[in-house]
PDB file of C-alpha atoms and ligand atoms in Angstrom:
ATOM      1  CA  UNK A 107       9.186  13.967 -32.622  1.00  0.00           C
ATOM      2  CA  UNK A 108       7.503  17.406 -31.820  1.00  0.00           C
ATOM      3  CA  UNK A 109       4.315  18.176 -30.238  1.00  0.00           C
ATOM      4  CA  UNK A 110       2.643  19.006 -33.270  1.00  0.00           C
ATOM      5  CA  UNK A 111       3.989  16.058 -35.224  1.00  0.00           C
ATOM      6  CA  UNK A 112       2.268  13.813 -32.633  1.00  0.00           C
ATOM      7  CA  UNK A 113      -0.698  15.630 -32.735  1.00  0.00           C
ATOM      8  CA  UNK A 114      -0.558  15.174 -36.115  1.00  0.00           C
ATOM      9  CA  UNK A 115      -0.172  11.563 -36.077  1.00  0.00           C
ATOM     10  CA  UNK A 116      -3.135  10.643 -33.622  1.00  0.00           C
ATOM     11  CA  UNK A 117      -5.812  12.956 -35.424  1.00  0.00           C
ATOM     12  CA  UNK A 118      -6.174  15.865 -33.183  1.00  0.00           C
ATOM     13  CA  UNK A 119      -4.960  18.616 -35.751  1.00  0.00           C
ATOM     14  CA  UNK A 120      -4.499  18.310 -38.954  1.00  0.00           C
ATOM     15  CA  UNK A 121      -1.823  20.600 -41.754  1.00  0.00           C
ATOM     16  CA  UNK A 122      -1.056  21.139 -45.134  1.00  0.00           C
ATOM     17  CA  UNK A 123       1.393  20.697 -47.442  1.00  0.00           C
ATOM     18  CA  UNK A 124       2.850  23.591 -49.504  1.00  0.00           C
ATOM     19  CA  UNK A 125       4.964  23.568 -52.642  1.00  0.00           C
ATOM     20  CA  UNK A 126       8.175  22.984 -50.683  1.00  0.00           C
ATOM     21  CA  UNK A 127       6.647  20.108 -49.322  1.00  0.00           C
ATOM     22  CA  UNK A 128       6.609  21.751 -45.903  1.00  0.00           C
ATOM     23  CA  UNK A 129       3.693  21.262 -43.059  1.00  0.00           C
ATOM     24  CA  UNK A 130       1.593  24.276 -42.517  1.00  0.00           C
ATOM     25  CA  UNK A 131      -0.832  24.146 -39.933  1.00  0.00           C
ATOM     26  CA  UNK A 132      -3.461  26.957 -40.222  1.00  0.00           C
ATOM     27  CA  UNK A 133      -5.085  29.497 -37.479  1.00  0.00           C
ATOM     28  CA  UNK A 134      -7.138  27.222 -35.754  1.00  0.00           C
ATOM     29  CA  UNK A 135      -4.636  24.525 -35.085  1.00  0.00           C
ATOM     30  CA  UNK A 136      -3.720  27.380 -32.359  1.00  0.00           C
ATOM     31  CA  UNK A 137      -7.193  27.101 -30.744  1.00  0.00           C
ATOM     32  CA  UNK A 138      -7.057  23.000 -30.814  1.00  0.00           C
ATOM     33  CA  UNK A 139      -3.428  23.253 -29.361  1.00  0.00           C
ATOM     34  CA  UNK A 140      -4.699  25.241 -26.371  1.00  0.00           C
ATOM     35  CA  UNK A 141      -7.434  23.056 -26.034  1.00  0.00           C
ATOM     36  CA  UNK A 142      -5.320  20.190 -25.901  1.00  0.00           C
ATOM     37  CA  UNK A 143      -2.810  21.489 -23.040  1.00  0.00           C
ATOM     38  CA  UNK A 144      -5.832  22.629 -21.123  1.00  0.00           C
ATOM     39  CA  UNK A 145      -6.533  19.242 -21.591  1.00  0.00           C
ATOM     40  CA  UNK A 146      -3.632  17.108 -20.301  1.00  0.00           C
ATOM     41  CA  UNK A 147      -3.640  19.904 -16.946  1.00  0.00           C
ATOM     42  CA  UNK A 148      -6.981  18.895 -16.318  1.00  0.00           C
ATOM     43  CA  UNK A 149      -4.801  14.770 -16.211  1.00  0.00           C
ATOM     44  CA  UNK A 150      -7.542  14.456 -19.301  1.00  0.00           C
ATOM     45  CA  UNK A 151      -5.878  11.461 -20.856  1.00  0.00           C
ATOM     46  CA  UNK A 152      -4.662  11.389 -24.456  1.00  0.00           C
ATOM     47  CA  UNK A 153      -7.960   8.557 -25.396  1.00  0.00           C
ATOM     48  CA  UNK A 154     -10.436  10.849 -24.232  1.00  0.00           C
ATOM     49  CA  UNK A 155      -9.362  13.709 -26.151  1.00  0.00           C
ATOM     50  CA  UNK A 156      -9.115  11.949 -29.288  1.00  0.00           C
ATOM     51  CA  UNK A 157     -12.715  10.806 -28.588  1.00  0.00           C
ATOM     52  CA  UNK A 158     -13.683  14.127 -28.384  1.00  0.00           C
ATOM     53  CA  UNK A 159     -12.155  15.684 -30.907  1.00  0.00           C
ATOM     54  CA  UNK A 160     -13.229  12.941 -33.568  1.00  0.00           C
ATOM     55  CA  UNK A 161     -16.554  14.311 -32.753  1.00  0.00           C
ATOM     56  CA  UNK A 162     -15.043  17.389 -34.145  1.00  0.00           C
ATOM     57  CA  UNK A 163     -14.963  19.020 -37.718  1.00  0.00           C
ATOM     58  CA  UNK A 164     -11.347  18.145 -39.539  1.00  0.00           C
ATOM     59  CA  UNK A 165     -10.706  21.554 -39.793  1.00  0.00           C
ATOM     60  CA  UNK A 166     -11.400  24.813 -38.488  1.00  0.00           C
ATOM     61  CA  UNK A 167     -11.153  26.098 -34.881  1.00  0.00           C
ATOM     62  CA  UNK A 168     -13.867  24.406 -31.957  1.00  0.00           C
ATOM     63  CA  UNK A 169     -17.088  26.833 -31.916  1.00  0.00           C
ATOM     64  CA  UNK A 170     -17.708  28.235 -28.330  1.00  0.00           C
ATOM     65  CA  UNK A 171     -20.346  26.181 -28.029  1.00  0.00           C
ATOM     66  CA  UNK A 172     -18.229  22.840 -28.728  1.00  0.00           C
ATOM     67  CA  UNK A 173     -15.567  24.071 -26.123  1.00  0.00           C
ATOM     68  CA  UNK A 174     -18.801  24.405 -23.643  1.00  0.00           C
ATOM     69  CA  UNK A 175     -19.534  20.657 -24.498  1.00  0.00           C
ATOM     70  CA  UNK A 176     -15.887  19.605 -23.874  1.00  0.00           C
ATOM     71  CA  UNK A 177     -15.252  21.472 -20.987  1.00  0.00           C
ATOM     72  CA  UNK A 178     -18.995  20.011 -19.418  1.00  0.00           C
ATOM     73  CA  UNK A 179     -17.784  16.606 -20.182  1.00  0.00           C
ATOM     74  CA  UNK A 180     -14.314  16.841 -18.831  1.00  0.00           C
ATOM     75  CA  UNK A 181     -15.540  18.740 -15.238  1.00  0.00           C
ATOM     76  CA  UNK A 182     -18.032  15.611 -14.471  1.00  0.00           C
ATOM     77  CA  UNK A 183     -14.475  13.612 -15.018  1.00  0.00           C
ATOM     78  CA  UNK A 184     -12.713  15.838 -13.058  1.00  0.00           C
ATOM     79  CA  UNK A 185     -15.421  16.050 -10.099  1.00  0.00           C
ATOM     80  CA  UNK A 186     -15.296  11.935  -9.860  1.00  0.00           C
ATOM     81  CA  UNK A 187     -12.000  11.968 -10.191  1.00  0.00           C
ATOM     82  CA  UNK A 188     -11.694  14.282  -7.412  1.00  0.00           C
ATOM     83  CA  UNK A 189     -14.073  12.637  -5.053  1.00  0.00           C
ATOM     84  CA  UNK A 190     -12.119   8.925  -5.589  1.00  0.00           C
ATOM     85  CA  UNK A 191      -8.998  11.226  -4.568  1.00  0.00           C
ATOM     86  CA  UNK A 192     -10.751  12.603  -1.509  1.00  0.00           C
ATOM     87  CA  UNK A 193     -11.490   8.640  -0.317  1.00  0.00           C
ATOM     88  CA  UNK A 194      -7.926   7.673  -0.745  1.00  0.00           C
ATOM     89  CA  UNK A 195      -6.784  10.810   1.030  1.00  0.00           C
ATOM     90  CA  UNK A 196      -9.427   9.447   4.052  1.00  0.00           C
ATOM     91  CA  UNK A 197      -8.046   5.652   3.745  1.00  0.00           C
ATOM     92  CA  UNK A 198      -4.299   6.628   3.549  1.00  0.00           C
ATOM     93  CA  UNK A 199      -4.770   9.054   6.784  1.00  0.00           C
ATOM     94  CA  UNK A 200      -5.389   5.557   8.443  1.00  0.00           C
ATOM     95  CA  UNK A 201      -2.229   4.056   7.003  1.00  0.00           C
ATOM     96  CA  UNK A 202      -0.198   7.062   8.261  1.00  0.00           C
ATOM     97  CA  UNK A 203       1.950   5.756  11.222  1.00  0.00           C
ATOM     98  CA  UNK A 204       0.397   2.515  11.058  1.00  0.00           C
ATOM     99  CA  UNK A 205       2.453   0.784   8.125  1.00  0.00           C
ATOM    100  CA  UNK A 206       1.168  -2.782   8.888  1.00  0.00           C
ATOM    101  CA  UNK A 207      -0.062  -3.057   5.123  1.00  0.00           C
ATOM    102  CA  UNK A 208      -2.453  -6.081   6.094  1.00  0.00           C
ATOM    103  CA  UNK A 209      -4.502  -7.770   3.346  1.00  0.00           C
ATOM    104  CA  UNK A 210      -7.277  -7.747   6.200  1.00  0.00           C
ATOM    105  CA  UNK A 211      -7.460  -4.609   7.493  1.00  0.00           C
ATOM    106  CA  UNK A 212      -5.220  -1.378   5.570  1.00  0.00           C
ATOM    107  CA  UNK A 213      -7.900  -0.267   3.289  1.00  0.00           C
ATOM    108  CA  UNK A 214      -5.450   0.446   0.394  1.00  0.00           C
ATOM    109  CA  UNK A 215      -3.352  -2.329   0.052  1.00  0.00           C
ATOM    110  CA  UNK A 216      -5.187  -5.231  -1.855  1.00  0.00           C
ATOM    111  CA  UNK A 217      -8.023  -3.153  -1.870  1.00  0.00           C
ATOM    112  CA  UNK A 218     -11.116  -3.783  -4.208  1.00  0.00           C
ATOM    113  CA  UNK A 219      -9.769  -7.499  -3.952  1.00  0.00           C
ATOM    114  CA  UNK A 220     -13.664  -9.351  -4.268  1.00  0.00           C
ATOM    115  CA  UNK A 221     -11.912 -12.810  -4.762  1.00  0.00           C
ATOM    116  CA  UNK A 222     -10.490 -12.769  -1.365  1.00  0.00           C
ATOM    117  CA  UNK A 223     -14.103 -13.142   0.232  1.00  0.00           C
ATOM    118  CA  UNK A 224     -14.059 -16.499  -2.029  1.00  0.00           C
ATOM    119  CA  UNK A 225     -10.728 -17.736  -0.010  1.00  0.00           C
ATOM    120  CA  UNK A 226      -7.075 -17.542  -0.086  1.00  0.00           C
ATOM    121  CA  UNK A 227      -4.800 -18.492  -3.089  1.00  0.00           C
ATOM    122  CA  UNK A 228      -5.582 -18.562  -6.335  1.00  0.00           C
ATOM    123  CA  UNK A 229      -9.222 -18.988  -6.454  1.00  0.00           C
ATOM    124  CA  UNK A 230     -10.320 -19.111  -9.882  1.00  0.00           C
ATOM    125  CA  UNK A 231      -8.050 -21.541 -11.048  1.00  0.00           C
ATOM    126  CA  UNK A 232      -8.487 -23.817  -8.041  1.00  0.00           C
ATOM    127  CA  UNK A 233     -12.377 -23.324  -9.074  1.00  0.00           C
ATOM    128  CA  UNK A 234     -11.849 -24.371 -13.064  1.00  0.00           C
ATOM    129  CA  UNK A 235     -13.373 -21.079 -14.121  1.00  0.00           C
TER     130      UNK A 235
HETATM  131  S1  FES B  14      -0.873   0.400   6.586  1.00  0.00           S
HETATM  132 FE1  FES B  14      -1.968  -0.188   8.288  1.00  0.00          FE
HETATM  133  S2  FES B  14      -3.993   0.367   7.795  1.00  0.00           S
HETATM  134 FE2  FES B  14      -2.877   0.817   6.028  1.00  0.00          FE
END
């Protein structure tokens, strides 16, 4: 399946038919295209700009000021994404050389795990819940 056939198929540009029964896509499909690559190097993920473009008219290019909106929402993504990057950059410098992996104290492996403060095993089916 090409590009533009998936793009097609999930919403984000749309074509028309002509008498041979052939897809044409008009001018602005150009300007959602680049959008969308810019897109997927930013690591945007496919969800997100569906969501935004649904917001979107069905056809005709995205106004300067609707690329300003995108492009707002998508660097506040990017900046978190970028700061969670930064603290597993600081937790793996820990692991480097070490390679102990220890549920107790490697800060990446298991991490996040809020059950384990409850006890070993598997606590929420030994508590019924
Ligand atoms: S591997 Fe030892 S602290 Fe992460």
């Amino acid at each position: 399946m090409s590009a533009l056939h998936f793009y097609e198929r999930e919403g984000l540009i749309t074509s028309r038919r002509n008498s041979g029964n052939q897809r044409r896509f008009g001018r602005d499909t150009i300007r959602r295209v680049s959008i969308i690559k810019v897109a997927q190097q930013l690591g945007i993920p496919l969800k997100e700009i569906i969501d935004v473009f649904a917001e979107l008219p069905a056809f005709g290019a995205p106004q300067q000021h609707q690329w300003e909106a995108m492009a707002s929402r998508w660097q506040v993504q990017l900046q978190a994404r970028i700061a969670q990057l930064q603290q597993l950059e600081k937790s793996l410098t820990r692991c480097i050389g070490c390679g102990c992996l220890s549920m107790k104290q490697c800060p990446l492996y298991n991490q996040n795990d809020k059950l384990s403060e409850k006890g070993p095993g598997p606590v929420l089916l030994q508590s019924g819940s």
